[in-house]
Coordinates of C-alpha atoms in Angstrom, one line a residue:
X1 CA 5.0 12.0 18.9
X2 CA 5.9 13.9 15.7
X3 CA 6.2 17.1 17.3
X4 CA 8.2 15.5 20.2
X5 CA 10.5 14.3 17.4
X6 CA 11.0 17.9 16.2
X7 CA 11.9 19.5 19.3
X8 CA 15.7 18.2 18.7
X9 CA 15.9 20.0 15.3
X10 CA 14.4 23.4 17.1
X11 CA 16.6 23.3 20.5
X12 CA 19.7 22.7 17.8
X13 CA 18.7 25.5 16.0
X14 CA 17.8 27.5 18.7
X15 CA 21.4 26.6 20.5
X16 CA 22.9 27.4 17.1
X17 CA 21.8 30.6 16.3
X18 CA 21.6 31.9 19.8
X19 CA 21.3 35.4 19.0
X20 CA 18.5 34.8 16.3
X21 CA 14.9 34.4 18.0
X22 CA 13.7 32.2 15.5
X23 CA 15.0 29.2 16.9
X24 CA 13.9 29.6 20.7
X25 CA 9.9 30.6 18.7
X26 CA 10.1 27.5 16.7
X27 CA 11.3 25.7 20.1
X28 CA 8.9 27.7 22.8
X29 CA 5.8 26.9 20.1
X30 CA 6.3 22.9 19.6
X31 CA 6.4 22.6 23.3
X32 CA 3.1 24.9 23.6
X33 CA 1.3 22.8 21.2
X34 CA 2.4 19.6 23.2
X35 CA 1.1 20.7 26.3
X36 CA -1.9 22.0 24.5
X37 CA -2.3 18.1 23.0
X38 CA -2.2 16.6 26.5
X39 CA -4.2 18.4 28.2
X40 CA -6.7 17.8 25.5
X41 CA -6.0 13.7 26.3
X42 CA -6.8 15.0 30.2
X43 CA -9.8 16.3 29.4
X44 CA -10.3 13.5 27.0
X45 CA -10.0 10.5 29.6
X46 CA -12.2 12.6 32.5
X47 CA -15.0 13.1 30.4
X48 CA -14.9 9.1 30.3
X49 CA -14.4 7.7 33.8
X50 CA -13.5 4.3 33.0
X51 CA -10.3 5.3 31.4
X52 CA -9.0 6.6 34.2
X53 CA -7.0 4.8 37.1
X54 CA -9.1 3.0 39.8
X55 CA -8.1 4.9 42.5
X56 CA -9.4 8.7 40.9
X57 CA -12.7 7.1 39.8
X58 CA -13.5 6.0 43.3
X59 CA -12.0 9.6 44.7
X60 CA -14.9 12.0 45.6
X61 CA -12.2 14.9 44.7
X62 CA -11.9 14.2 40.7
X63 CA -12.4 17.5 39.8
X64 CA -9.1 18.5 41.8
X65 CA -7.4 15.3 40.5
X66 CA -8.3 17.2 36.9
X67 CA -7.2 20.8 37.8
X68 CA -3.6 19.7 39.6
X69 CA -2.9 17.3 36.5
X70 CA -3.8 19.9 33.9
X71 CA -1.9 22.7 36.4
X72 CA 1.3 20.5 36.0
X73 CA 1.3 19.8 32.5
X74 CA 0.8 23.8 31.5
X75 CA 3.4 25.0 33.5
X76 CA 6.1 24.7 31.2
X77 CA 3.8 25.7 27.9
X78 CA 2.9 28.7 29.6
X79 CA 6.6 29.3 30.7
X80 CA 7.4 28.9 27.6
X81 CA 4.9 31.3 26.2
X82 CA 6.0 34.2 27.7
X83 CA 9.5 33.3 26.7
X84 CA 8.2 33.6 23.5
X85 CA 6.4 37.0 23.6
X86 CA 9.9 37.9 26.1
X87 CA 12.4 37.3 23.0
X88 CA 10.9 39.9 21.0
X89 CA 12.1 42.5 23.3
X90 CA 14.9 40.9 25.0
X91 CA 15.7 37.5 24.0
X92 CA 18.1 36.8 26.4
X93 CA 15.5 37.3 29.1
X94 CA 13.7 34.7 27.2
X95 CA 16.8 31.7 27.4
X96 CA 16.9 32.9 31.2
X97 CA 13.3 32.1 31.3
X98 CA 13.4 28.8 29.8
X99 CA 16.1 27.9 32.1
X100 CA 14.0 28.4 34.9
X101 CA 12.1 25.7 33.0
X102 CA 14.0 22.7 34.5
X103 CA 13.9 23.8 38.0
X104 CA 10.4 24.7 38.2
X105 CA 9.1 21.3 39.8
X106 CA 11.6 21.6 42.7
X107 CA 10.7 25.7 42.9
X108 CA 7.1 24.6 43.1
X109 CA 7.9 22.0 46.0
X110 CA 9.9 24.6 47.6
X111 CA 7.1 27.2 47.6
X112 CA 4.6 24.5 49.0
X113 CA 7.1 23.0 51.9
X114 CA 7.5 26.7 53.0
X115 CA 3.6 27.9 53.1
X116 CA 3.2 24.3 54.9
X117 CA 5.6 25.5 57.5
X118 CA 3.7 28.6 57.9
X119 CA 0.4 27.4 58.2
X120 CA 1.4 24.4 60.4
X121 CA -0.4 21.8 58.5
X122 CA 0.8 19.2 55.6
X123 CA -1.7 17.6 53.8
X124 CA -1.2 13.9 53.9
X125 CA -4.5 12.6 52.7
X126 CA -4.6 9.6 50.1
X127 CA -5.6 11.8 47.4
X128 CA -2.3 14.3 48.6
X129 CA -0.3 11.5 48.5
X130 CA -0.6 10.7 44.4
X131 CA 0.2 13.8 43.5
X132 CA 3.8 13.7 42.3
X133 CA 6.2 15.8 44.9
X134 CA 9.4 15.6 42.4
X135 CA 11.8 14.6 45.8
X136 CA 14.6 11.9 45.0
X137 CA 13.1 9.1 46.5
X138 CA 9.7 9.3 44.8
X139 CA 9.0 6.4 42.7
X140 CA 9.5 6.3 39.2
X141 CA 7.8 3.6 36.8
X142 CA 10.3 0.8 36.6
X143 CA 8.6 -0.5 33.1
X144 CA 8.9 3.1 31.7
X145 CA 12.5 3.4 32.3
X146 CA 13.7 -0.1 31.0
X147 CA 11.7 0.5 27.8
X148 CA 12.8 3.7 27.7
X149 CA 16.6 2.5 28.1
X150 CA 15.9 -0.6 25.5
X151 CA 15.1 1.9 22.9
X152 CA 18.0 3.9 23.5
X153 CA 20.2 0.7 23.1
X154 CA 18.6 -0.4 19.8
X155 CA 19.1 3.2 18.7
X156 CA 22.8 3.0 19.6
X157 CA 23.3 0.0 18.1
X158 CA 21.4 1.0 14.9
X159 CA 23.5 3.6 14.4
X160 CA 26.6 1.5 14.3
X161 CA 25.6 -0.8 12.1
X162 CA 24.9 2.0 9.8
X163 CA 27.9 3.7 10.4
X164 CA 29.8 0.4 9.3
X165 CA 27.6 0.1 6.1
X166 CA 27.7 3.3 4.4
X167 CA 31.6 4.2 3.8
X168 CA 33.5 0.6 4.4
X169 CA 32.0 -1.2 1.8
X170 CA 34.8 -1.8 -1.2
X171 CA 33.6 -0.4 -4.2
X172 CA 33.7 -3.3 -7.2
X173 CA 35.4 -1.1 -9.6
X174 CA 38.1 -0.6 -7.1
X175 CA 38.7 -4.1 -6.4
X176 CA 38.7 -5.2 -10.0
X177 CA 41.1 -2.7 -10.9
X178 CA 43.6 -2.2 -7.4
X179 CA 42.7 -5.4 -5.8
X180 CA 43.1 -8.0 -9.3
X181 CA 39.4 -8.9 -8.3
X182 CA 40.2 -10.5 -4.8
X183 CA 37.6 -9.4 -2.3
X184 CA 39.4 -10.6 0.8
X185 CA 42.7 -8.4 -0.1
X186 CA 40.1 -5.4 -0.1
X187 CA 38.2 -6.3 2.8
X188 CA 42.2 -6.1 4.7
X189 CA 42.5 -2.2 3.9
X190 CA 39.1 -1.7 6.1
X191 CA 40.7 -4.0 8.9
X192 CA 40.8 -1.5 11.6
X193 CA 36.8 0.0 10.9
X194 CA 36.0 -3.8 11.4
X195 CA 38.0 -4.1 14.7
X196 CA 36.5 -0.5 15.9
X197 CA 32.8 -1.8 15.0
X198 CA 33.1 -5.2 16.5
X199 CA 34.8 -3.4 19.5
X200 CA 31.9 -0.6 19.7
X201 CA 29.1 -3.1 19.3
X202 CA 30.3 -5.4 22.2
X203 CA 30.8 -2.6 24.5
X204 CA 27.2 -1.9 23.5
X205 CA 25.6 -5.1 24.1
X206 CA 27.7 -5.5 27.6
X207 CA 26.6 -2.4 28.7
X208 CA 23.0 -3.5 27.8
X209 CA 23.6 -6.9 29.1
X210 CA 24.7 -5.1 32.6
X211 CA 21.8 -3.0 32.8
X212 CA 19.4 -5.4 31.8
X213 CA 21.1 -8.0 34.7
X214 CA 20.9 -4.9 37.4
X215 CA 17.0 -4.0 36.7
X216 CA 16.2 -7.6 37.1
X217 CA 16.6 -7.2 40.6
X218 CA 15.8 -3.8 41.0
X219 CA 11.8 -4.1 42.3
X220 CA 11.6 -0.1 42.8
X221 CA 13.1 2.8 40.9
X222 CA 13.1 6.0 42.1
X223 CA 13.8 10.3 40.7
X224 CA 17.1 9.9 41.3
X225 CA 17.9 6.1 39.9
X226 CA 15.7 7.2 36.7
X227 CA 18.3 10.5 36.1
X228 CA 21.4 8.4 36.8
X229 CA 20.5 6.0 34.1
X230 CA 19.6 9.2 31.7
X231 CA 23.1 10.2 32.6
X232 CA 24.5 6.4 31.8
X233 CA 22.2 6.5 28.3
X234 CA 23.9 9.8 27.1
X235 CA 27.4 8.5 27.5
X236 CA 25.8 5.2 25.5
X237 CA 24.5 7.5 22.9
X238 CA 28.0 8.4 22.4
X239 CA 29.5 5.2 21.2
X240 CA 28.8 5.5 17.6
X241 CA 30.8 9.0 17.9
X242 CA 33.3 6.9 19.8
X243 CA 33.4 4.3 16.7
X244 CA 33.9 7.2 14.4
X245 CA 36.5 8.4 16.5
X246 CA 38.7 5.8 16.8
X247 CA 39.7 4.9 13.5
X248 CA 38.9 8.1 11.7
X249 CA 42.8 9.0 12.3
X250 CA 46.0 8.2 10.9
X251 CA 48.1 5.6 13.0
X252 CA 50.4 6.6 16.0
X253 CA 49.5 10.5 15.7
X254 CA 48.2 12.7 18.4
X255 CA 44.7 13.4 17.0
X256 CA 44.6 9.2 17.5
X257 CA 46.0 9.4 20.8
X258 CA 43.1 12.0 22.4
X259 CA 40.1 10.0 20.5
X260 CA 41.3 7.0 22.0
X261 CA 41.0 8.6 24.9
X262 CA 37.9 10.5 24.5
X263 CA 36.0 7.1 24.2
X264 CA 37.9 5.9 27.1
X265 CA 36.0 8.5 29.0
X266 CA 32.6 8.2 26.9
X267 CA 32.8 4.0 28.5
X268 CA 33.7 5.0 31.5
X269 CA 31.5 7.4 32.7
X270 CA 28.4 5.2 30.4
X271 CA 29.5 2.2 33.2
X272 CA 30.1 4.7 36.8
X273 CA 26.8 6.0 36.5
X274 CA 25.3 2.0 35.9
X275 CA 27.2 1.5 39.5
X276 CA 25.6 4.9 41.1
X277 CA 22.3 3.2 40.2
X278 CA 23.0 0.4 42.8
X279 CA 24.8 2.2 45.3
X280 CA 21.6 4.7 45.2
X281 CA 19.7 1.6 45.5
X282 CA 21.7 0.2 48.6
X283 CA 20.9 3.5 50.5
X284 CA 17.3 2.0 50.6
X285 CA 17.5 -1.7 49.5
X286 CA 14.6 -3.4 51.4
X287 CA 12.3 -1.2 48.6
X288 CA 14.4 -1.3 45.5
X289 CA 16.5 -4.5 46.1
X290 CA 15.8 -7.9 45.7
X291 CA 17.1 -9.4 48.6
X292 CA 19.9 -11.5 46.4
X293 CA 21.6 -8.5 45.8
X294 CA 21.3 -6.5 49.1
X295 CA 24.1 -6.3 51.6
X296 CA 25.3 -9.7 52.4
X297 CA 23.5 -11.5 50.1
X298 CA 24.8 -14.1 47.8
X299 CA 25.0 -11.9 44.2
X300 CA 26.0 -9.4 46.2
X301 CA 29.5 -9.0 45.6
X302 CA 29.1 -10.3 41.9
X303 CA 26.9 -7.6 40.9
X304 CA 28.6 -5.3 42.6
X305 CA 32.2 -6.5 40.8
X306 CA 30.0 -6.5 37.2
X307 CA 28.9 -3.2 37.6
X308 CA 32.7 -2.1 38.2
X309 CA 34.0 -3.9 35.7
X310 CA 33.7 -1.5 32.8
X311 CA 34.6 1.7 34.9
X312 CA 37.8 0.1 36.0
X313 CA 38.9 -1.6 32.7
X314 CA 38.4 2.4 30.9
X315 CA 40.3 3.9 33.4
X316 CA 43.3 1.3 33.6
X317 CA 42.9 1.8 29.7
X318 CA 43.0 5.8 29.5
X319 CA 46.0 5.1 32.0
X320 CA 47.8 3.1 30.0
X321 CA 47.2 5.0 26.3
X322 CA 49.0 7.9 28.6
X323 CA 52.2 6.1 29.0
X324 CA 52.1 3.8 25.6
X325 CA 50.7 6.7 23.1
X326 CA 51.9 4.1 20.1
X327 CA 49.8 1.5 20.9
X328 CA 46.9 3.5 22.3
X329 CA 44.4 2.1 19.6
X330 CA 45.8 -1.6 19.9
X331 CA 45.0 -1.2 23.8
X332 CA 41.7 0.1 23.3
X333 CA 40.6 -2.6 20.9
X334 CA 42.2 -5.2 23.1
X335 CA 40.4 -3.9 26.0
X336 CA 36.6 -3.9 23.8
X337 CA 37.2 -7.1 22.7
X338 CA 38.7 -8.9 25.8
X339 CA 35.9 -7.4 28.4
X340 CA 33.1 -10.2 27.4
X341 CA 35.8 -12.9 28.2
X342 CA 36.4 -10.9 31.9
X343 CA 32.7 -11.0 32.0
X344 CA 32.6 -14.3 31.9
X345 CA 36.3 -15.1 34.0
X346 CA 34.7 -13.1 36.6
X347 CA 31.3 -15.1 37.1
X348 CA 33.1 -18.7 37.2
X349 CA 35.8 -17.0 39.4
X350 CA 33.1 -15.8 41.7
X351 CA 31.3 -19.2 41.7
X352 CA 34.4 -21.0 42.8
X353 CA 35.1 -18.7 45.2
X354 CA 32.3 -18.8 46.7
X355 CA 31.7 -22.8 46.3
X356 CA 35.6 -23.0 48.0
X357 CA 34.7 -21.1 50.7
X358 CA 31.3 -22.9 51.6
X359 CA 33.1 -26.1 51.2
X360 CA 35.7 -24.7 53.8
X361 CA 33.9 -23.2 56.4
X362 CA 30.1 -25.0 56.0
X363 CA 30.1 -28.4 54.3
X364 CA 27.4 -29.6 56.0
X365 CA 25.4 -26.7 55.0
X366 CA 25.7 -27.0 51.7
X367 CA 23.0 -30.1 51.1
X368 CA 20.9 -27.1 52.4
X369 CA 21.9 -24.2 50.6
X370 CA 21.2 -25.8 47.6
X371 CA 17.5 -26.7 48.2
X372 CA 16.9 -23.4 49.6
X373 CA 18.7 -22.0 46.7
X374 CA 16.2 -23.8 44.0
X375 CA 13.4 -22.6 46.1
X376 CA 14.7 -19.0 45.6
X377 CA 15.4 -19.0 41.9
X378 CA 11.6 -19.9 41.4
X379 CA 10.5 -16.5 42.4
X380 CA 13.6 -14.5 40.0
X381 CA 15.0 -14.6 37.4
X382 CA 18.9 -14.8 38.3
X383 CA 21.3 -16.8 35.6
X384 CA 22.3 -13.4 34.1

């Protein structure tokens, strides 16, 4: 882990100083020497069966289990490698190189779907079938990615809470001397950094709240649902620069204007890629849907509104700060701090609706609905 944590410092570094090969060594050897600890945890957990995974101790083909995991985890290391030995002749053969990096997976698969085509056979044996094939649809861990996402939200929100500590604090000398000793008269000057935090931290625990509400009923993630929500955390991760941004400049001036609308597209894109989750998931919800949420069925429409709620409500915003440019700030803090309140207009609004029209068109059914309803709930979680 403490060499994972250094690989940000080496890519910055590397990224830069591109034309300096001390960066893209520094970068090449952490990655070797994590590659070189895993496989060591491979060989580790083979030489003692019972901490491996039920189905490879009762497989008569371990050794290949062994080789194909150890295969996958050097190929990067050793990519990286000859980048290494690369830069010191031509470095930007080297960045070329580690480009290649990210696609190899995909390169692999294509290399193995074309020899399959030319020897007319596919292996589709059980043992085959663990191996990971890096297409869209494969499954991801579902546990891994809300922990991982969890961690990236307490992160975020870390970060703004520090951000709000270390320079809006009055300083006592200043408020005995400018302020005649009154605290509150101080605490007005930092007015707008309150209003930006309070702002930045709801949109943070909404966005949370959001995700956490749409994994509930997720039962399957997949490649592609896992790199839409990395896409959705990296517009997350900037909300603290958001925070910064918006009240880091004077009132009413144009440098005000375009970070008010740089964190109208940092919350907006952090929400569309929350709703490409489900839509991916709709394109095969009997997997990765619980069947509340699937086409036509009751929270349906709600989580499908709640999803679109925060894309819509940044757009309308950047809209507006386009033709109002005086009261962009006021209209982005109106919209952070009015959104939990649409949150919650939008779930009675879709209650009633839905109670109205069930009283209209089924009355009788609705002595029915409700058992079956109470039944359901027993098996999920569903009062987010």
């Amino acid at each position: 882990m403490m060499i994972i944590t250094f690989l940000p410092y080496t890519f910055s570094l590397m990224a830069s100083f591109p034309d300096n090969g001390l960066g893209l060594l520094l970068f090449c050897g952490s990655v070797m020497i994590i590659g070189l600890i895993q496989s060591g945890i491979v060989l580790y957990a083979f030489s003692r069966p019972v901490l491996l995974s039920d189905q490879i101790q009762m497989s008569e083909n371990r050794s290949s289990y062994k080789h194909h995991i150890l295969k996958v985890i050097m190929r990067v290391p050793i990519m990286c490698f000859f980048a290494s030995v690369i830069s010191f002749v031509f470095f930007q053969l080297s960045y070329a190189l580690l480009a290649v990096v990210v696609f190899l997976p995909y390169i692999s698969q294509g290399v193995k779907w074309c020899r399959s085509k030319a020897i007319g056979h596919v292996d589709e044996s059980p043992d085959a079938m663990l191996f990971s094939s890096f297409l869209p649809s494969e499954a991801l861990s579902k546990e891994r990615v809300e922990a991982f996402s969890d961690g990236v939200y307490a992160i975020v929100a870390t970060l703004l809470i520090l951000d709000i500590c270390e320079d809006n604090v009055p300083d006592p000398t200043a408020v005995k001397k400018t302020f005649g000793g009154s605290l509150v008269a101080a605490l007005q000057v930092y007015g707008p950094q309150y209003l930006a935090y309070f702002g930045s931290f709801a949109t943070v625990g909404l966005l949370w709240f959001v995700h956490h509400s749409l994994f509930l009923h997720v039962t399957r993630t997949t490649r592609l649902m896992g790199l839409l929500n990395t896409f959705s955390l990296a517009f997350v991760g900037g909300l603290p620069l958001a925070y910064q941004l918006t009240q880091e400049f004077p009132r009413n001036s144009r440098n005000e204007l375009e970070a008010v609308q740089i964190s109208c597209v940092i919350v907006f894109f952090a929400g569309i890629f929350q709703l490409s989750i489900f839509v991916v998931a709709l394109f095969s919800q009997q997997e990765t849907l619980h069947p509340h949420v699937r086409h036509g069925g009751r929270e349906h429409v709600f989580m499908l509104a709640k999803l679109a709620l925060y894309p819509c409500v940044a757009l309308t915003t950047f809209v507006l700060t386009c033709f109002l440019t005086k009261f962009s700030a006021s209209i982005f803090h109106l919209m952070e701090v009015t959104v939990p309140l649409a949150f919650l207009v939008l779930r009675l609004s879709v209650r009633l609706g839905l109670a109205a029209l069930r009283h209209v068109f089924c009355p009788e059914a609705l002595g029915r609905q409700s058992v079956l309803e109470d039944v359901v709930e027993d098996n999920v979680p569903f009062n987010t």
